[in-house]
Tab-separated table of C-alpha atoms and ligand atoms in Angstrom:
chain	number	residue	atom	x	y	z
L	1	UNK	CA	11.360	9.243	13.219
L	2	UNK	CA	8.973	10.599	16.138
L	3	UNK	CA	10.420	13.557	18.038
L	4	UNK	CA	13.460	14.128	15.749
L	5	UNK	CA	13.997	17.059	13.761
L	6	UNK	CA	14.293	16.434	10.185
L	7	UNK	CA	15.620	18.522	7.103
L	8	UNK	CA	15.192	18.369	3.595
L	9	UNK	CA	18.587	17.294	2.152
L	10	UNK	CA	17.508	17.527	-1.407
L	11	UNK	CA	14.797	16.371	-3.645
L	12	UNK	CA	16.327	14.874	-6.596
L	13	UNK	CA	13.135	15.245	-8.890
L	14	UNK	CA	10.062	17.781	-8.500
L	15	UNK	CA	7.245	15.688	-10.521
L	16	UNK	CA	7.333	13.301	-7.742
L	17	UNK	CA	5.444	15.448	-6.043
L	18	UNK	CA	1.940	15.638	-6.139
L	19	UNK	CA	-1.105	17.968	-4.788
L	20	UNK	CA	-3.722	16.903	-2.316
L	21	UNK	CA	-6.298	15.134	-4.321
L	22	UNK	CA	-4.749	14.570	-7.775
L	23	UNK	CA	-1.735	12.481	-7.594
L	24	UNK	CA	-1.323	12.812	-11.310
L	25	UNK	CA	-1.168	16.860	-11.505
L	26	UNK	CA	2.570	16.794	-10.608
L	27	UNK	CA	5.075	19.437	-10.796
L	28	UNK	CA	7.538	20.448	-12.879
L	29	UNK	CA	11.241	20.104	-13.204
L	30	UNK	CA	11.499	23.574	-13.561
L	31	UNK	CA	10.848	25.338	-10.337
L	32	UNK	CA	11.701	28.771	-9.255
L	33	UNK	CA	13.757	30.214	-6.088
L	34	UNK	CA	11.251	31.453	-4.593
L	35	UNK	CA	9.142	28.146	-4.782
L	36	UNK	CA	11.546	26.175	-3.613
L	37	UNK	CA	11.902	27.269	-0.639
L	38	UNK	CA	7.732	26.742	-0.502
L	39	UNK	CA	8.216	23.806	-1.366
L	40	UNK	CA	11.411	22.827	1.157
L	41	UNK	CA	8.901	23.995	3.830
L	42	UNK	CA	6.533	21.608	2.312
L	43	UNK	CA	8.165	18.723	2.135
L	44	UNK	CA	8.271	19.445	6.136
L	45	UNK	CA	11.728	21.079	5.891
L	46	UNK	CA	13.066	22.398	9.753
L	47	UNK	CA	9.899	19.929	10.867
L	48	UNK	CA	9.458	17.802	14.199
L	49	UNK	CA	8.138	15.004	14.274
L	50	UNK	CA	4.885	14.607	15.894
L	51	UNK	CA	3.578	10.968	14.542
L	52	UNK	CA	3.581	8.491	11.310
L	53	UNK	CA	-0.285	8.014	10.207
L	54	UNK	CA	-1.699	5.150	7.363
L	55	UNK	CA	-4.491	4.461	5.886
L	56	UNK	CA	-5.377	1.660	3.640
L	57	UNK	CA	-1.595	1.764	1.278
L	58	UNK	CA	-1.035	5.375	1.730
L	59	UNK	CA	1.106	7.082	5.249
L	60	UNK	CA	1.532	10.521	6.151
L	61	UNK	CA	4.388	12.066	8.432
L	62	UNK	CA	2.695	14.698	10.608
L	63	UNK	CA	5.114	17.304	12.511
L	64	UNK	CA	4.125	19.120	15.157
L	65	UNK	CA	3.326	22.224	13.892
L	66	UNK	CA	0.595	20.963	11.273
L	67	UNK	CA	2.350	20.210	7.902
L	68	UNK	CA	1.667	17.219	6.815
L	69	UNK	CA	3.435	14.910	4.020
L	70	UNK	CA	1.864	11.764	2.635
L	71	UNK	CA	3.669	9.012	0.914
L	72	UNK	CA	2.729	6.345	-1.383
L	73	UNK	CA	4.405	4.187	-2.301
L	74	UNK	CA	3.339	3.526	-6.019
L	75	UNK	CA	4.279	-0.414	-7.041
L	76	UNK	CA	8.951	0.502	-6.209
L	77	UNK	CA	8.801	3.006	-4.017
L	78	UNK	CA	10.836	3.000	-0.578
L	79	UNK	CA	11.037	4.462	2.346
L	80	UNK	CA	13.592	4.262	4.179
L	81	UNK	CA	16.437	5.424	6.436
L	82	UNK	CA	19.643	4.371	6.941
L	83	UNK	CA	22.505	5.734	9.086
L	84	UNK	CA	24.163	8.963	7.841
L	85	UNK	CA	27.444	8.282	7.613
L	86	UNK	CA	26.376	5.790	5.142
L	87	UNK	CA	27.197	7.548	2.055
L	88	UNK	CA	25.950	5.434	-0.982
L	89	UNK	CA	22.904	7.254	-1.576
L	90	UNK	CA	20.952	4.422	-4.095
L	91	UNK	CA	19.827	5.488	-7.740
L	92	UNK	CA	16.649	6.863	-7.900
L	93	UNK	CA	16.132	8.628	-4.696
L	94	UNK	CA	14.135	11.626	-5.629
L	95	UNK	CA	14.409	12.869	-2.300
L	96	UNK	CA	16.060	13.152	1.273
L	97	UNK	CA	16.025	13.893	4.668
L	98	UNK	CA	18.691	14.245	7.939
L	99	UNK	CA	16.249	12.793	10.422
L	100	UNK	CA	18.272	14.661	14.279
L	101	UNK	CA	21.828	14.421	13.998
L	102	UNK	CA	22.956	10.611	12.513
L	103	UNK	CA	20.542	9.063	10.646
L	104	UNK	CA	18.849	10.021	7.015
L	105	UNK	CA	15.203	9.597	5.097
L	106	UNK	CA	15.538	8.254	1.492
L	107	UNK	CA	12.578	7.861	-0.937
L	108	UNK	CA	13.725	6.350	-3.670
L	109	UNK	CA	11.069	4.910	-6.525
L	110	UNK	CA	12.503	3.562	-9.586
L	111	UNK	CA	9.003	3.703	-11.381
L	112	UNK	CA	7.682	6.770	-10.103
L	113	UNK	CA	4.013	5.260	-9.701
L	114	UNK	CA	4.785	6.708	-5.749
L	115	UNK	CA	4.248	10.214	-4.786
L	116	UNK	CA	5.135	13.208	-2.126
L	117	UNK	CA	1.740	14.976	-1.220
L	118	UNK	CA	2.089	17.662	1.451
L	119	UNK	CA	-0.906	18.436	2.818
L	120	UNK	CA	-1.069	22.017	4.366
L	121	UNK	CA	-2.691	20.427	7.809
L	122	UNK	CA	-4.946	17.566	9.309
L	123	UNK	CA	-7.740	18.761	7.121
L	124	UNK	CA	-6.434	18.743	3.908
L	125	UNK	CA	-4.792	15.568	4.587
L	126	UNK	CA	-8.636	14.359	5.452
L	127	UNK	CA	-10.221	15.207	2.240
L	128	UNK	CA	-6.900	14.230	0.542
L	129	UNK	CA	-8.065	10.476	2.066
L	130	UNK	CA	-11.447	11.181	1.920
L	131	UNK	CA	-11.866	8.621	-1.544
L	132	UNK	CA	-10.603	6.060	0.278
L	133	UNK	CA	-13.236	3.455	2.309
L	134	UNK	CA	-12.566	2.076	5.958
L	135	UNK	CA	-8.489	1.127	6.228
L	136	UNK	CA	-8.680	-2.886	6.481
L	137	UNK	CA	-7.581	-3.303	9.854
L	138	UNK	CA	-10.428	-0.710	11.282
L	139	UNK	CA	-12.956	-2.270	9.313
L	140	UNK	CA	-15.383	-4.377	10.717
L	141	UNK	CA	-16.912	-7.705	8.435
L	142	UNK	CA	-20.945	-6.175	8.727
L	143	UNK	CA	-19.440	-2.890	6.964
L	144	UNK	CA	-17.591	-5.384	4.825
L	145	UNK	CA	-21.001	-6.865	3.980
L	146	UNK	CA	-22.248	-3.442	3.406
L	147	UNK	CA	-19.396	-2.208	1.226
L	148	UNK	CA	-19.413	-5.501	-1.200
L	149	UNK	CA	-23.335	-6.016	-1.425
L	150	UNK	CA	-23.532	-1.899	-2.725
L	151	UNK	CA	-21.084	-2.846	-5.587
L	152	UNK	CA	-22.039	-5.531	-9.140
L	153	UNK	CA	-18.665	-6.090	-10.238
L	154	UNK	CA	-16.819	-9.303	-9.480
L	155	UNK	CA	-15.504	-9.470	-5.751
L	156	UNK	CA	-12.039	-9.852	-6.757
L	157	UNK	CA	-12.790	-6.114	-8.647
L	158	UNK	CA	-14.530	-5.030	-6.006
L	159	UNK	CA	-12.314	-5.612	-3.100
L	160	UNK	CA	-9.490	-4.152	-5.055
L	161	UNK	CA	-10.865	-1.138	-5.132
L	162	UNK	CA	-9.897	1.023	-2.232
L	163	UNK	CA	-13.764	2.416	-1.778
L	164	UNK	CA	-14.592	-0.359	-0.425
L	165	UNK	CA	-11.630	-1.216	2.197
L	166	UNK	CA	-8.344	0.689	1.567
L	167	UNK	CA	-5.310	-1.601	2.211
L	168	UNK	CA	-5.927	-4.894	-0.238
L	169	UNK	CA	-3.991	-5.054	-3.211
L	170	UNK	CA	-3.755	-7.992	-5.441
L	171	UNK	CA	-1.669	-10.466	-3.190
L	172	UNK	CA	-3.494	-10.556	-0.179
L	173	UNK	CA	-7.473	-10.545	-2.349
L	174	UNK	CA	-6.455	-13.035	-4.007
L	175	UNK	CA	-5.093	-14.822	-0.985
L	176	UNK	CA	-8.239	-13.895	1.193
L	177	UNK	CA	-10.705	-15.245	-1.145
L	178	UNK	CA	-8.532	-18.361	-1.579
L	179	UNK	CA	-8.606	-18.757	2.138
L	180	UNK	CA	-12.174	-17.953	2.112
L	181	UNK	CA	-13.049	-20.522	-0.863
L	182	UNK	CA	-14.986	-17.683	-2.870
L	183	UNK	CA	-13.832	-17.335	-6.346
L	184	UNK	CA	-12.728	-14.561	-7.915
L	185	UNK	CA	-15.450	-13.810	-9.812
L	186	UNK	CA	-18.506	-14.151	-7.637
L	187	UNK	CA	-20.417	-10.793	-8.152
L	188	UNK	CA	-19.922	-8.864	-5.251
L	189	UNK	CA	-23.542	-8.541	-3.903
L	190	UNK	CA	-23.708	-12.738	-3.813
L	191	UNK	CA	-20.297	-13.142	-1.943
L	192	UNK	CA	-21.455	-9.947	0.960
L	193	UNK	CA	-22.932	-13.117	1.900
L	194	UNK	CA	-20.301	-15.061	2.876
L	195	UNK	CA	-18.616	-11.501	4.294
L	196	UNK	CA	-18.354	-12.826	7.581
L	197	UNK	CA	-15.742	-15.674	6.254
L	198	UNK	CA	-14.115	-13.206	3.622
L	199	UNK	CA	-13.248	-10.854	6.731
L	200	UNK	CA	-11.968	-13.522	8.400
L	201	UNK	CA	-9.685	-14.239	5.731
L	202	UNK	CA	-8.608	-10.555	5.293
L	203	UNK	CA	-7.816	-10.623	8.734
L	204	UNK	CA	-5.701	-13.501	9.467
L	205	UNK	CA	-3.583	-12.566	6.146
L	206	UNK	CA	-2.826	-9.491	6.717
L	207	UNK	CA	-1.750	-10.161	10.814
L	208	UNK	CA	0.333	-13.203	9.092
L	209	UNK	CA	2.063	-10.554	6.417
L	210	UNK	CA	2.411	-7.903	8.875
L	211	UNK	CA	4.392	-10.084	11.268
L	212	UNK	CA	6.438	-11.457	8.666
L	213	UNK	CA	7.450	-8.160	7.432
L	214	UNK	CA	5.421	-7.394	3.586
L	215	UNK	CA	5.496	-10.362	1.041
L	216	UNK	CA	8.361	-8.923	-1.030
L	217	UNK	CA	7.573	-8.562	-4.525
L	218	UNK	CA	10.262	-8.182	-6.861
L	219	UNK	CA	11.083	-4.698	-4.866
L	220	UNK	CA	9.501	-4.708	-1.964
L	221	UNK	CA	11.837	-3.265	1.449
L	222	UNK	CA	10.799	-2.095	4.751
L	223	UNK	CA	11.810	1.416	6.447
L	224	UNK	CA	14.956	-0.426	7.517
L	225	UNK	CA	15.740	-1.932	3.561
L	226	UNK	CA	14.927	-5.504	4.753
L	227	UNK	CA	12.889	-7.520	2.533
L	228	UNK	CA	9.402	-9.334	3.579
L	229	UNK	CA	8.946	-13.111	4.526
L	230	UNK	CA	5.109	-13.403	3.991
L	231	UNK	CA	5.778	-14.085	0.554
L	232	UNK	CA	6.432	-17.865	0.975
L	233	UNK	CA	2.988	-18.265	2.960
L	234	UNK	CA	1.416	-17.287	-0.608
L	235	UNK	CA	-1.146	-20.151	-1.437
L	236	UNK	CA	-2.524	-19.107	-4.655
L	237	UNK	CA	-0.786	-16.034	-5.609
L	238	UNK	CA	2.357	-16.441	-7.902
L	239	UNK	CA	1.607	-20.197	-7.989
L	240	UNK	CA	-0.190	-20.730	-11.228
L	241	UNK	CA	0.019	-24.560	-12.207
L	242	UNK	CA	1.380	-25.444	-9.202
L	243	UNK	CA	-0.338	-27.724	-6.537
L	244	UNK	CA	-2.723	-26.514	-4.227
L	245	UNK	CA	-1.562	-26.705	-0.522
L	246	UNK	CA	-4.942	-27.483	0.743
L	247	UNK	CA	-6.929	-29.895	-2.413
L	248	UNK	CA	-4.318	-30.851	-4.239
L	249	UNK	CA	-5.936	-29.168	-7.354
L	250	UNK	CA	-3.392	-26.872	-9.529
L	251	UNK	CA	-3.302	-23.301	-8.964
L	252	UNK	CA	-4.964	-21.792	-12.208
L	253	UNK	CA	-4.571	-17.673	-13.474
L	254	UNK	CA	-6.755	-15.504	-15.130
L	255	UNK	CA	-7.440	-12.137	-15.867
L	256	UNK	CA	-10.084	-10.273	-13.967
L	257	UNK	CA	-10.701	-6.168	-13.798
L	258	UNK	CA	-6.900	-5.980	-15.709
L	259	UNK	CA	-5.359	-7.587	-13.019
L	260	UNK	CA	-3.451	-11.273	-13.158
L	261	UNK	CA	-5.501	-13.196	-10.656
L	262	UNK	CA	-4.635	-16.496	-9.003
L	263	UNK	CA	-7.325	-19.025	-7.842
L	264	UNK	CA	-7.810	-22.774	-6.889
L	265	UNK	CA	-10.343	-24.413	-9.518
L	266	UNK	CA	-10.973	-27.108	-6.507
L	267	UNK	CA	-10.915	-24.471	-2.954
L	268	UNK	CA	-13.050	-21.769	-4.795
L	269	UNK	CA	-15.175	-23.776	-7.283
L	270	UNK	CA	-17.785	-24.125	-5.614
L	271	UNK	CA	-18.833	-21.359	-3.169
L	272	UNK	CA	-17.594	-22.158	0.242
L	273	UNK	CA	-17.928	-20.039	2.983
L	274	UNK	CA	-16.494	-22.036	5.954
L	275	UNK	CA	-12.147	-21.605	6.295
T	301	ZN	ZN1	-7.418	-25.612	-3.342
């Protein structure tokens, strides 16, 4: 997409468009023609893409004239490029752009937890992302330790909080804690003393997952529409009742901070910082 000119082909639903800093404040469906012109501009109509950036689980398309469009995939969102001769537009496609003369960009989201958030420029983008902690691929072990030390919640909850570290979701937190040998209910302050082990596990898992093309859980596909292969590498997530590959104990699940949490009582029952 970088270097290509994009043009908005259509918006299916206006309620997927959020405002910076507030994803809940969605625009209504009844937009006036005048607002449509401004909206098309905000959605990068006629822009030349200068870069694609990401912070945590959010990404942004940056235009060379300064316009920025943040893309949240939410639970089921997809941002996929397709050949524009492919007339089979998938259901729940809420926005479409042409890319150059031969390709198309499509944002689909059946459950609509995702959003497109236009920002006027980099300053607005940075303030939209101000609530996010350091990115999981940039944070140092020391920074992670400091962030965990200041949380009074279980370590599982602290790692899911995007203010602690941006980019970890439920799957990767469970996998990280298993590999680090840390029980999900350990107090975050105490877990901070094992920050080095947690950081090493997290980085190893994210690098392997990225190399495998992501975890296909229900709906995920990459930008070309292909499912990821990392799910087959999961050691605890989705394996409740099965034997731990590492120690043979049955994987258990419980709810922590409202999220289903899988862990191995054998590997994570005791405090064991070694990998
Ligand atoms: Zn185990």
